[in-house]
């Protein structure tokens, strides 16, 4: 048997390319096969051109193309199954995680179950299948490096998220570490590598969804960025409020002194009013630190000494509910309401009975009865139930300010009274000019 | 899948894998064209394997790690020789045993052995 000349081999090769056999491993193999068949036919006296036609026709119409299709179908069967699994588990896990994060931020029930399932889907199904697909699909050192970096990043992210959700120590280190891996190593590598591969949109979109879920989770659970801006504003308002309360307290002390100078007789009553106001103010102050201590898991002493930036103002509402809605105790809302009502009632007794009705609106905490009537909701439920720390502490600050305000009202009234009394007295003491 | 003069497509479906792996088990290494010719020769032309069925199968066996390949340059062409891996050898053996068992079972149906006692009086 005589071998075909290289020129004729080239002719057969060109013919295979024309027929659409572009998968090279198969084309080279079919080239050898057809050449063998031609050689055998030529041995039997058939001319090259006809032997070539017969061999090509032996495959049937579009036979070469179909052979290629069948080959690629068979060798990629497992890969396609894995791709489908990766796509489905990725989309499902990603969506579950995103929804769970939204649920968690809104304090809706079921968030933790969704989150654990979503992360389990991603870590146990999506990641292993995706790593397999990536390894099978890609060739070259850089693609393999991307895959390995992606695996490490994804595992770190999954573990970090679980740590954060379960409140285990070290979560923030893992979060920062995996964020750096994700943003500085994996994402640039991945996008550079895969930008050119435009096949299988479902598969690629699942990856994007999972990446978004991860970023979403990090921002949502750690309050990076937004949380800092929020707490900065909150702390500034708290500081201004405190200064306002101090100013009011200083003014009230001055009023009291002026009253004392003008009319010694009423000084006992003034002192009682001042001590009642201070008593309620200190109770509110103590209550704030009780709540900070309970939500942040530190002692009251530590809460008083802690710098405001170190306190987690988003904490609660579980611990707050436990303190404020306990059966009994000094720090319940019930006790607070009692103290506020007593203070209000005492302030009212500083006025003559005839004037009490007139001034009672000015002397009540704006938020007790009037609020309930307008909102059709109890004061306790609206301002304390299921609220985070920053909300309750701000509200208690408002009550503190109002305590000082009521004190001011009473003292200003007394000051007015004693001024009138003093001038009346001085008029009475004046020598009569005319009889 | 098959161009076959003697047997129906349904009958041969599923045996191609067995045929190819058994041939590779008997011969140390073979290339595609050689396999088609060998089958034709062994069966006196009763079974002819088409290229359209053979090559996808060979590539699948390679992807599954059942065969290893060796490339030899023949002039300008490259000939790809296939041989069974260890894994492939045991798979080939299983397939052949299964098929032999199947043929024996079929024989029981087509040609049941005579059973004494039925319809004959023992004297």
Coordinates of C-alpha atoms in Angstrom, one line a residue:
Chain A
X1 CA 0.0 0.0 0.0
X2 CA 1.4 3.3 -1.0
X3 CA 1.1 6.4 1.3
X4 CA -0.6 9.5 -0.1
X5 CA 1.7 12.3 -1.0
X6 CA 1.7 15.3 1.3
X7 CA 0.0 17.4 -1.3
X8 CA -2.9 15.0 -1.4
X9 CA -3.0 14.9 2.3
X10 CA -3.4 18.7 2.3
X11 CA -6.2 18.4 -0.2
X12 CA -8.1 16.0 2.1
X13 CA -7.4 18.3 5.0
X14 CA -8.8 21.3 3.2
X15 CA -11.9 19.2 2.3
X16 CA -12.4 18.5 6.0
X17 CA -12.1 22.1 6.9
X18 CA -14.7 23.0 4.1
X19 CA -17.1 20.4 5.6
X20 CA -16.9 22.3 8.9
X21 CA -14.8 20.0 11.0
X22 CA -13.1 22.6 13.2
X23 CA -12.5 20.6 16.4
X24 CA -8.9 19.9 15.8
X25 CA -8.3 16.6 17.7
X26 CA -11.2 15.0 15.7
X27 CA -10.1 16.6 12.4
X28 CA -6.6 15.2 12.5
X29 CA -7.9 11.8 13.4
X30 CA -10.5 11.8 10.6
X31 CA -7.7 13.0 8.2
X32 CA -5.8 9.8 8.9
X33 CA -8.9 7.7 8.7
X34 CA -10.0 9.1 5.3
X35 CA -6.4 8.9 4.0
X36 CA -6.3 5.2 4.9
X37 CA -9.6 4.6 3.2
X38 CA -8.4 6.4 0.0
X39 CA -5.2 4.4 0.0
X40 CA -7.1 1.2 0.1
X41 CA -9.5 2.2 -2.7
X42 CA -6.5 3.4 -4.8
X43 CA -4.9 -0.1 -4.3
X44 CA -8.0 -1.5 -5.9
X45 CA -7.5 0.8 -8.9
X46 CA -9.8 3.7 -8.0
X47 CA -8.4 7.2 -8.9
X48 CA -7.6 9.6 -6.1
X49 CA -10.3 12.1 -6.8
X50 CA -13.0 9.5 -6.9
X51 CA -11.7 7.7 -3.9
X52 CA -11.8 11.0 -2.0
X53 CA -15.4 11.6 -3.0
X54 CA -16.5 8.0 -2.1
X55 CA -14.8 8.3 1.3
X56 CA -16.5 11.7 2.1
X57 CA -19.9 10.4 0.9
X58 CA -19.4 7.3 3.0
X59 CA -20.2 9.5 6.1
X60 CA -23.6 10.3 4.6
X61 CA -25.1 13.8 4.1
X62 CA -23.6 16.2 6.6
X63 CA -22.0 13.1 8.2
X64 CA -18.7 14.8 9.0
X65 CA -20.5 17.7 10.8
X66 CA -22.7 15.3 12.7
X67 CA -19.7 13.2 13.8
X68 CA -18.2 16.4 15.2
X69 CA -21.4 17.3 17.0
X70 CA -21.8 13.8 18.5
X71 CA -18.2 13.9 19.7
X72 CA -18.4 17.3 21.4
X73 CA -21.8 16.3 22.9
X74 CA -20.4 13.1 24.4
X75 CA -17.2 14.6 25.8
X76 CA -18.9 17.6 27.3
X77 CA -21.9 15.7 28.8
X78 CA -20.6 15.7 32.4
X79 CA -19.4 19.3 32.1
X80 CA -22.8 20.5 30.9
X81 CA -24.5 18.7 33.8
X82 CA -22.2 20.3 36.3
X83 CA -22.7 23.7 34.7
X84 CA -26.4 23.4 35.0
X85 CA -26.1 22.3 38.7
X86 CA -23.8 25.3 39.3
X87 CA -26.2 27.7 37.6
X88 CA -29.2 26.5 39.5
X89 CA -27.6 26.3 42.9
X90 CA -25.9 29.6 42.4
X91 CA -29.0 31.4 41.4
X92 CA -31.1 29.8 44.2
X93 CA -28.4 30.3 46.9
X94 CA -27.7 33.9 45.7
X95 CA -31.3 34.9 45.7
X96 CA -32.0 33.2 49.1
X97 CA -29.0 35.1 50.6
X98 CA -30.1 38.5 49.2
X99 CA -33.7 38.0 50.4
X100 CA -32.4 36.7 53.8
X101 CA -30.3 39.9 54.2
X102 CA -33.2 42.1 53.4
X103 CA -35.3 40.2 55.9
X104 CA -32.6 40.5 58.5
X105 CA -32.2 44.2 58.1
X106 CA -36.0 44.7 58.4
X107 CA -36.1 42.3 61.4
X108 CA -38.6 40.0 59.8
X109 CA -38.9 36.4 60.9
X110 CA -37.2 33.5 59.0
X111 CA -34.1 35.5 58.0
X112 CA -31.6 33.2 59.7
X113 CA -33.0 30.0 58.2
X114 CA -33.0 31.5 54.7
X115 CA -29.4 32.7 55.2
X116 CA -28.1 29.4 56.5
X117 CA -29.7 27.6 53.6
X118 CA -28.5 30.2 51.0
X119 CA -25.0 30.0 52.3
X120 CA -25.1 26.2 52.4
X121 CA -26.2 26.0 48.8
X122 CA -23.4 28.4 47.7
X123 CA -20.7 26.8 49.8
X124 CA -21.6 23.1 49.4
X125 CA -23.1 23.0 45.9
X126 CA -22.3 26.1 43.9
X127 CA -18.6 26.5 44.7
X128 CA -17.5 22.9 44.2
X129 CA -19.3 22.5 40.9
X130 CA -18.1 25.9 39.7
X131 CA -14.5 25.1 40.6
X132 CA -14.9 21.8 38.7
X133 CA -16.3 23.6 35.6
X134 CA -13.7 26.2 35.7
X135 CA -10.9 23.7 35.9
X136 CA -12.3 21.6 33.0
X137 CA -13.2 24.6 30.9
X138 CA -10.1 26.6 31.1
X139 CA -6.5 26.0 30.1
X140 CA -3.5 28.0 31.0
X141 CA -1.8 29.1 34.2
X142 CA -3.6 32.3 34.7
X143 CA -7.0 30.7 34.5
X144 CA -6.1 28.1 37.1
X145 CA -4.7 30.9 39.3
X146 CA -8.0 32.8 39.0
X147 CA -9.9 29.6 39.9
X148 CA -7.7 29.0 43.0
X149 CA -8.0 32.6 44.2
X150 CA -11.7 32.5 43.6
X151 CA -12.0 29.3 45.7
X152 CA -10.1 30.8 48.6
X153 CA -12.1 34.0 48.4
X154 CA -15.4 32.3 48.3
X155 CA -14.6 30.0 51.2
X156 CA -13.4 33.0 53.2
X157 CA -16.5 34.9 52.4
X158 CA -18.8 32.0 53.3
X159 CA -17.0 31.4 56.6
X160 CA -16.9 35.1 57.4
X161 CA -20.6 35.5 56.8
X162 CA -21.4 32.5 59.0
X163 CA -19.2 33.9 61.8
X164 CA -20.9 37.2 61.5
X165 CA -24.4 35.8 61.6
X166 CA -23.6 33.5 64.5
X167 CA -21.8 36.3 66.4
X168 CA -18.6 34.4 66.7
X169 CA -15.3 36.3 67.5
X170 CA -13.0 37.1 64.6
X171 CA -15.8 37.7 62.1
X172 CA -14.6 41.2 61.2
X173 CA -11.0 40.0 60.5
X174 CA -12.4 37.4 58.1
X175 CA -14.7 40.0 56.5
X176 CA -11.9 42.4 55.9
X177 CA -9.6 39.6 54.7
X178 CA -12.1 38.2 52.2
X179 CA -13.1 41.7 51.0
X180 CA -9.5 42.4 50.2
X181 CA -9.2 39.0 48.4
X182 CA -12.4 39.7 46.5
X183 CA -11.9 43.3 45.5
X184 CA -8.2 43.4 44.9
X185 CA -7.4 39.9 43.6
X186 CA -10.3 37.8 42.4
X187 CA -12.5 40.4 40.8
X188 CA -9.8 41.9 38.5
X189 CA -8.5 38.5 37.7
X190 CA -11.9 37.0 37.0
X191 CA -13.2 39.8 34.8
X192 CA -10.0 40.0 32.7
X193 CA -10.2 36.2 32.2
X194 CA -13.8 35.8 31.4
X195 CA -14.7 38.9 29.6
X196 CA -14.0 37.3 26.2
X197 CA -16.0 34.1 26.9
X198 CA -19.5 34.9 25.8
X199 CA -21.1 31.5 26.1
X200 CA -23.7 30.3 28.5
X201 CA -25.3 33.4 29.9
X202 CA -27.3 31.6 32.6
X203 CA -24.0 30.3 34.1
X204 CA -22.3 33.7 34.0
X205 CA -25.3 35.5 35.4
X206 CA -25.4 33.1 38.4
X207 CA -21.8 34.1 39.2
X208 CA -22.7 37.8 39.1
X209 CA -25.7 37.1 41.4
X210 CA -23.5 35.3 43.9
X211 CA -20.9 38.1 43.9
X212 CA -23.7 40.7 44.4
X213 CA -25.1 38.6 47.2
X214 CA -21.7 38.6 48.9
X215 CA -21.3 42.4 48.6
X216 CA -24.8 43.0 49.7
X217 CA -24.3 40.8 52.8
X218 CA -21.1 42.6 53.8
X219 CA -22.7 46.0 53.6
X220 CA -25.9 44.9 55.2
X221 CA -24.4 43.0 58.1
X222 CA -21.4 45.1 58.9
X223 CA -22.9 48.6 58.1
X224 CA -19.6 49.6 56.5
X225 CA -19.8 53.1 55.1
X226 CA -23.5 54.0 55.7
X227 CA -23.3 52.9 59.3
X228 CA -20.5 55.3 60.0
X229 CA -22.2 58.3 58.5
X230 CA -25.3 57.4 60.4
X231 CA -23.6 57.0 63.8
X232 CA -21.6 60.2 63.2
X233 CA -24.8 62.3 62.8
X234 CA -26.5 60.5 65.7
X235 CA -23.6 61.2 68.1
X236 CA -23.5 64.9 67.0
X237 CA -27.2 65.3 67.7
X238 CA -26.8 63.6 71.1
X239 CA -24.0 66.0 72.0
X240 CA -26.0 69.1 71.0
X241 CA -28.9 67.8 73.1
X242 CA -26.7 67.3 76.1
X243 CA -25.4 70.9 75.8
X244 CA -29.0 72.2 75.6
X245 CA -29.9 70.3 78.7
X246 CA -26.9 71.7 80.6
X247 CA -27.8 75.2 79.5
X248 CA -31.4 74.8 80.7
X249 CA -30.1 73.4 84.0
X250 CA -27.8 76.4 84.4
X251 CA -30.7 78.8 83.6
X252 CA -32.9 77.1 86.1
X253 CA -30.3 77.4 88.8
X254 CA -30.1 81.2 88.1
X255 CA -33.9 81.5 88.3
X256 CA -33.9 79.8 91.6
X257 CA -31.2 82.1 92.9
X258 CA -33.1 85.2 91.8
X259 CA -36.3 83.9 93.5
X260 CA -34.3 83.3 96.7
X261 CA -33.0 86.8 96.6
X262 CA -36.5 88.3 96.2
X263 CA -38.6 86.1 98.5
X264 CA -36.9 83.9 101.1
X265 CA -40.2 82.4 102.1
X266 CA -40.7 80.3 99.0
X267 CA -37.2 78.9 98.8
X268 CA -38.1 75.6 100.3
X269 CA -40.7 74.9 97.6
X270 CA -38.2 76.0 94.9
X271 CA -35.6 73.6 96.3
X272 CA -38.2 70.7 96.3
X273 CA -39.1 71.5 92.7
X274 CA -35.4 71.5 91.7
X275 CA -34.7 68.2 93.5
X276 CA -37.7 66.5 91.9
X277 CA -36.5 67.6 88.4
X278 CA -33.0 66.4 89.1
X279 CA -34.3 63.1 90.5
X280 CA -36.2 62.4 87.3
X281 CA -33.3 63.6 85.1
X282 CA -30.9 61.3 86.9
X283 CA -33.3 58.4 86.6
X284 CA -33.5 58.9 82.9
X285 CA -29.7 59.2 82.7
X286 CA -29.3 55.9 84.6
X287 CA -31.9 54.2 82.5
X288 CA -30.0 55.2 79.3
X289 CA -26.8 53.6 80.7
X290 CA -28.7 50.5 81.9
X291 CA -29.9 50.0 78.3
X292 CA -26.4 50.7 76.8
X293 CA -24.9 48.1 79.2
X294 CA -27.6 45.5 78.5
X295 CA -27.5 45.8 74.7
X296 CA -23.7 45.9 74.4
X297 CA -23.1 43.2 77.0
X298 CA -21.0 45.4 79.3
X299 CA -21.3 46.6 82.9
X300 CA -23.1 49.9 83.7
X301 CA -19.9 51.3 84.9
X302 CA -18.1 50.4 81.7
X303 CA -21.1 51.9 79.7
X304 CA -20.6 55.2 81.5
X305 CA -16.9 55.2 80.8
X306 CA -17.1 54.0 77.2
X307 CA -16.5 56.4 74.4
X308 CA -19.7 56.9 72.3
X309 CA -17.9 55.8 69.1
X310 CA -17.3 52.3 70.7
X311 CA -20.9 51.7 71.5
X312 CA -23.0 49.7 69.1
X313 CA -26.0 52.0 68.7
X314 CA -27.8 49.6 66.4
X315 CA -28.0 46.9 69.1
X316 CA -31.3 45.7 70.6
X317 CA -34.2 45.4 70.5
X318 CA -34.3 42.1 72.4
X319 CA -32.3 43.2 75.4
X320 CA -34.1 46.5 75.5
X321 CA -37.4 44.8 75.7
X322 CA -36.2 42.5 78.5
X323 CA -35.2 45.6 80.6
X324 CA -38.1 47.9 79.9
X325 CA -40.9 45.3 79.9
X326 CA -39.8 43.3 82.8
X327 CA -42.4 42.3 85.4
X328 CA -41.0 44.7 87.9
X329 CA -37.9 46.7 88.8
X330 CA -36.6 50.2 88.7
X331 CA -35.9 50.3 85.0
X332 CA -39.2 49.3 83.5
X333 CA -41.3 51.6 81.3
X334 CA -44.1 51.3 83.9
X335 CA -41.8 52.8 86.6
X336 CA -40.7 55.5 84.2
X337 CA -44.3 56.5 83.4
X338 CA -45.1 56.6 87.1
X339 CA -42.1 58.9 87.8
X340 CA -43.0 61.2 84.9
X341 CA -46.6 61.4 86.0
X342 CA -45.6 62.2 89.6
X343 CA -43.2 64.9 88.4
X344 CA -45.9 66.4 86.2
X345 CA -48.4 66.4 89.1
X346 CA -46.0 68.0 91.5
X347 CA -45.1 70.7 89.0
X348 CA -48.8 71.5 88.7
X349 CA -49.2 72.0 92.5
X350 CA -46.7 74.9 92.2
X351 CA -49.5 76.9 90.6
X352 CA -52.7 78.2 92.4
X353 CA -55.6 75.8 91.9
X354 CA -57.4 78.4 89.7
X355 CA -54.5 78.5 87.2
X356 CA -53.8 74.8 87.1
X357 CA -56.1 74.0 84.2
X358 CA -54.7 76.8 82.2
X359 CA -51.0 75.7 82.5
X360 CA -51.5 72.0 82.5
X361 CA -50.8 71.7 78.8
X362 CA -47.5 73.5 79.2
X363 CA -46.5 71.3 82.1
X364 CA -47.1 67.9 80.6
X365 CA -44.7 65.8 78.7
X366 CA -45.8 66.3 75.1
X367 CA -45.5 62.7 74.5
X368 CA -47.7 61.1 77.2
X369 CA -51.5 61.4 76.9
X370 CA -51.7 63.7 73.9
X371 CA -49.5 61.4 71.8
X372 CA -51.6 58.3 72.6
X373 CA -54.8 60.1 71.7
X374 CA -53.5 61.2 68.4
X375 CA -51.7 58.1 67.3
X376 CA -54.2 55.6 68.7
X377 CA -51.3 53.6 70.1
X378 CA -49.9 53.3 73.6
X379 CA -46.9 55.5 74.5
X380 CA -44.9 52.5 75.6
X381 CA -45.5 50.5 72.4
X382 CA -44.7 53.4 70.1
X383 CA -41.5 54.5 71.8
X384 CA -40.0 51.5 73.5
X385 CA -41.3 48.2 72.2
X386 CA -39.0 46.5 69.6
X387 CA -36.8 49.6 69.1
X388 CA -33.0 49.6 68.7
X389 CA -30.7 51.3 71.2
X390 CA -30.2 54.5 69.3
X391 CA -34.0 55.1 69.1
X392 CA -34.8 54.5 72.8
X393 CA -31.7 56.5 74.0
X394 CA -32.7 59.5 71.7
X395 CA -36.2 59.3 73.0
X396 CA -35.1 59.3 76.6
X397 CA -33.0 62.4 75.7
X398 CA -36.1 64.1 74.6
X399 CA -37.8 63.3 77.9
X400 CA -34.8 64.6 79.7
X401 CA -35.1 67.9 77.8
X402 CA -38.7 68.1 78.6
X403 CA -38.0 67.5 82.3
X404 CA -35.8 70.6 82.3
X405 CA -38.4 72.5 80.3
X406 CA -41.1 71.8 82.9
X407 CA -38.7 72.9 85.6
X408 CA -38.0 76.1 83.7
X409 CA -41.7 76.8 83.3
X410 CA -42.4 76.5 87.1
X411 CA -39.3 78.5 88.1
X412 CA -40.1 81.3 85.6
X413 CA -43.6 81.4 87.0
X414 CA -42.3 81.6 90.5
X415 CA -39.8 84.2 89.6
X416 CA -42.6 86.3 88.0
X417 CA -44.7 85.8 91.1
X418 CA -41.9 86.8 93.5
X419 CA -41.0 89.9 91.3
X420 CA -44.7 91.0 91.4
X421 CA -44.8 90.3 95.2
X422 CA -41.6 92.2 95.8
X423 CA -42.7 95.2 93.9
X424 CA -46.1 95.1 95.6
X425 CA -44.3 94.9 98.9
X426 CA -42.1 97.9 98.1
X427 CA -45.2 99.8 97.0
X428 CA -46.8 99.0 100.3
X429 CA -43.7 100.1 102.2
X430 CA -43.5 103.4 100.4
X431 CA -44.5 106.4 102.6
X432 CA -47.9 107.7 101.9
X433 CA -47.8 111.1 100.3
X434 CA -51.4 111.7 100.4
X435 CA -53.8 110.4 102.9
Chain B
X1 CA -25.3 5.0 13.8
X2 CA -24.4 1.7 12.1
X3 CA -24.3 0.8 8.5
X4 CA -25.2 -2.8 8.8
X5 CA -26.2 -5.2 6.2
X6 CA -27.4 -8.0 8.4
X7 CA -28.7 -6.7 11.7
X8 CA -31.3 -4.2 12.7
X9 CA -30.2 -0.9 14.3
X10 CA -32.1 -1.7 17.5
X11 CA -30.3 -5.0 18.0
X12 CA -26.8 -3.5 17.7
X13 CA -27.5 -0.4 19.7
X14 CA -25.6 -0.5 23.0
X15 CA -23.0 -3.1 21.7
X16 CA -20.6 -0.7 20.0
X17 CA -18.9 0.1 23.3
X18 CA -18.5 -3.6 24.1
X19 CA -17.2 -4.4 20.6
X20 CA -14.6 -1.5 20.6
X21 CA -13.4 -2.2 24.1
X22 CA -13.1 -5.9 23.6
X23 CA -11.0 -5.3 20.4
X24 CA -8.7 -3.0 22.4
X25 CA -8.4 -5.6 25.1
X26 CA -7.3 -8.2 22.5
X27 CA -4.9 -5.9 20.7
X28 CA -2.3 -3.9 22.5
X29 CA -3.1 -0.6 20.6
X30 CA -5.3 0.2 17.6
X31 CA -6.2 3.3 15.6
X32 CA -9.6 4.2 14.3
X33 CA -9.5 2.9 10.8
X34 CA -7.9 -0.3 12.0
X35 CA -10.8 -0.9 14.3
X36 CA -13.4 -0.5 11.5
X37 CA -11.4 -2.9 9.3
X38 CA -10.9 -5.4 12.0
X39 CA -14.6 -5.6 12.8
X40 CA -15.5 -6.0 9.2
X41 CA -12.9 -8.8 8.9
X42 CA -14.0 -10.6 12.0
X43 CA -17.7 -10.5 11.2
X44 CA -17.2 -11.3 7.5
X45 CA -18.7 -7.9 6.7
X46 CA -21.8 -8.6 8.7
X47 CA -21.1 -5.7 11.1
X48 CA -19.6 -2.5 9.8
X49 CA -18.9 0.3 12.3
X50 CA -19.3 3.7 10.8
X51 CA -16.9 6.6 11.5
X52 CA -19.8 8.7 12.7
X53 CA -20.3 6.3 15.6
X54 CA -16.7 5.3 16.3
X55 CA -14.9 8.5 16.8
X56 CA -17.4 10.2 19.2
X57 CA -17.2 6.9 21.3
X58 CA -13.4 6.9 21.3
X59 CA -13.2 10.5 22.4
X60 CA -15.7 9.8 25.2
X61 CA -13.7 6.8 26.4
X62 CA -10.6 9.1 26.4
X63 CA -12.4 11.8 28.4
X64 CA -13.6 9.1 30.9
X65 CA -10.0 7.9 31.3
X66 CA -10.8 4.4 30.0
X67 CA -8.3 4.6 27.1
X68 CA -4.9 6.2 26.8
X69 CA -3.6 7.6 23.5
X70 CA -0.4 7.6 21.6
X71 CA 0.3 9.9 18.6
X72 CA 2.5 8.7 15.8
X73 CA 3.4 10.9 12.8
X74 CA 2.8 9.1 9.5
X75 CA 4.2 11.5 6.9
X76 CA 2.1 14.6 7.2
X77 CA -0.6 12.8 9.1
X78 CA -0.9 12.1 12.7
X79 CA -2.1 8.6 13.7
X80 CA -3.8 8.3 17.1
X81 CA -3.4 4.9 18.7
X82 CA -5.7 3.9 21.5
X83 CA -5.0 1.4 24.3
X84 CA -7.0 0.4 27.4
X85 CA -6.0 1.9 30.7
X86 CA -6.2 -0.4 33.9
X87 CA -9.5 1.1 34.5
X88 CA -10.5 0.5 30.9
X89 CA -9.4 -3.2 31.1
X90 CA -11.7 -4.0 34.0
X91 CA -14.6 -2.1 32.4
X92 CA -14.0 -4.1 29.2
X93 CA -14.1 -7.3 31.1
X94 CA -17.3 -6.4 32.8
X95 CA -19.0 -5.4 29.5
X96 CA -18.0 -8.7 27.9
X97 CA -19.1 -10.8 30.8
X98 CA -22.4 -8.9 30.9
X99 CA -22.9 -9.4 27.2
X100 CA -22.0 -13.1 27.3
X101 CA -24.5 -13.6 30.1
X102 CA -27.1 -11.7 28.1
X103 CA -26.5 -14.0 25.1
X104 CA -26.8 -17.1 27.3
X105 CA -30.0 -15.7 28.8
X106 CA -31.5 -15.0 25.4
X107 CA -30.7 -18.5 24.4
X108 CA -32.9 -19.8 27.2
X109 CA -35.8 -18.0 25.6
X110 CA -35.1 -18.8 22.0
X111 CA -34.0 -22.4 22.5
X112 CA -35.4 -23.7 25.8
X113 CA -33.7 -26.9 27.0
X114 CA -35.9 -30.0 27.0
X115 CA -37.4 -30.6 30.4
X116 CA -38.0 -34.3 31.2
X117 CA -41.3 -35.0 32.9
X118 CA -43.4 -32.6 30.8
X119 CA -45.8 -34.5 28.5
X120 CA -44.0 -37.8 28.7
X121 CA -45.0 -40.7 30.8
X122 CA -42.2 -42.3 32.8
X123 CA -42.5 -46.0 32.7

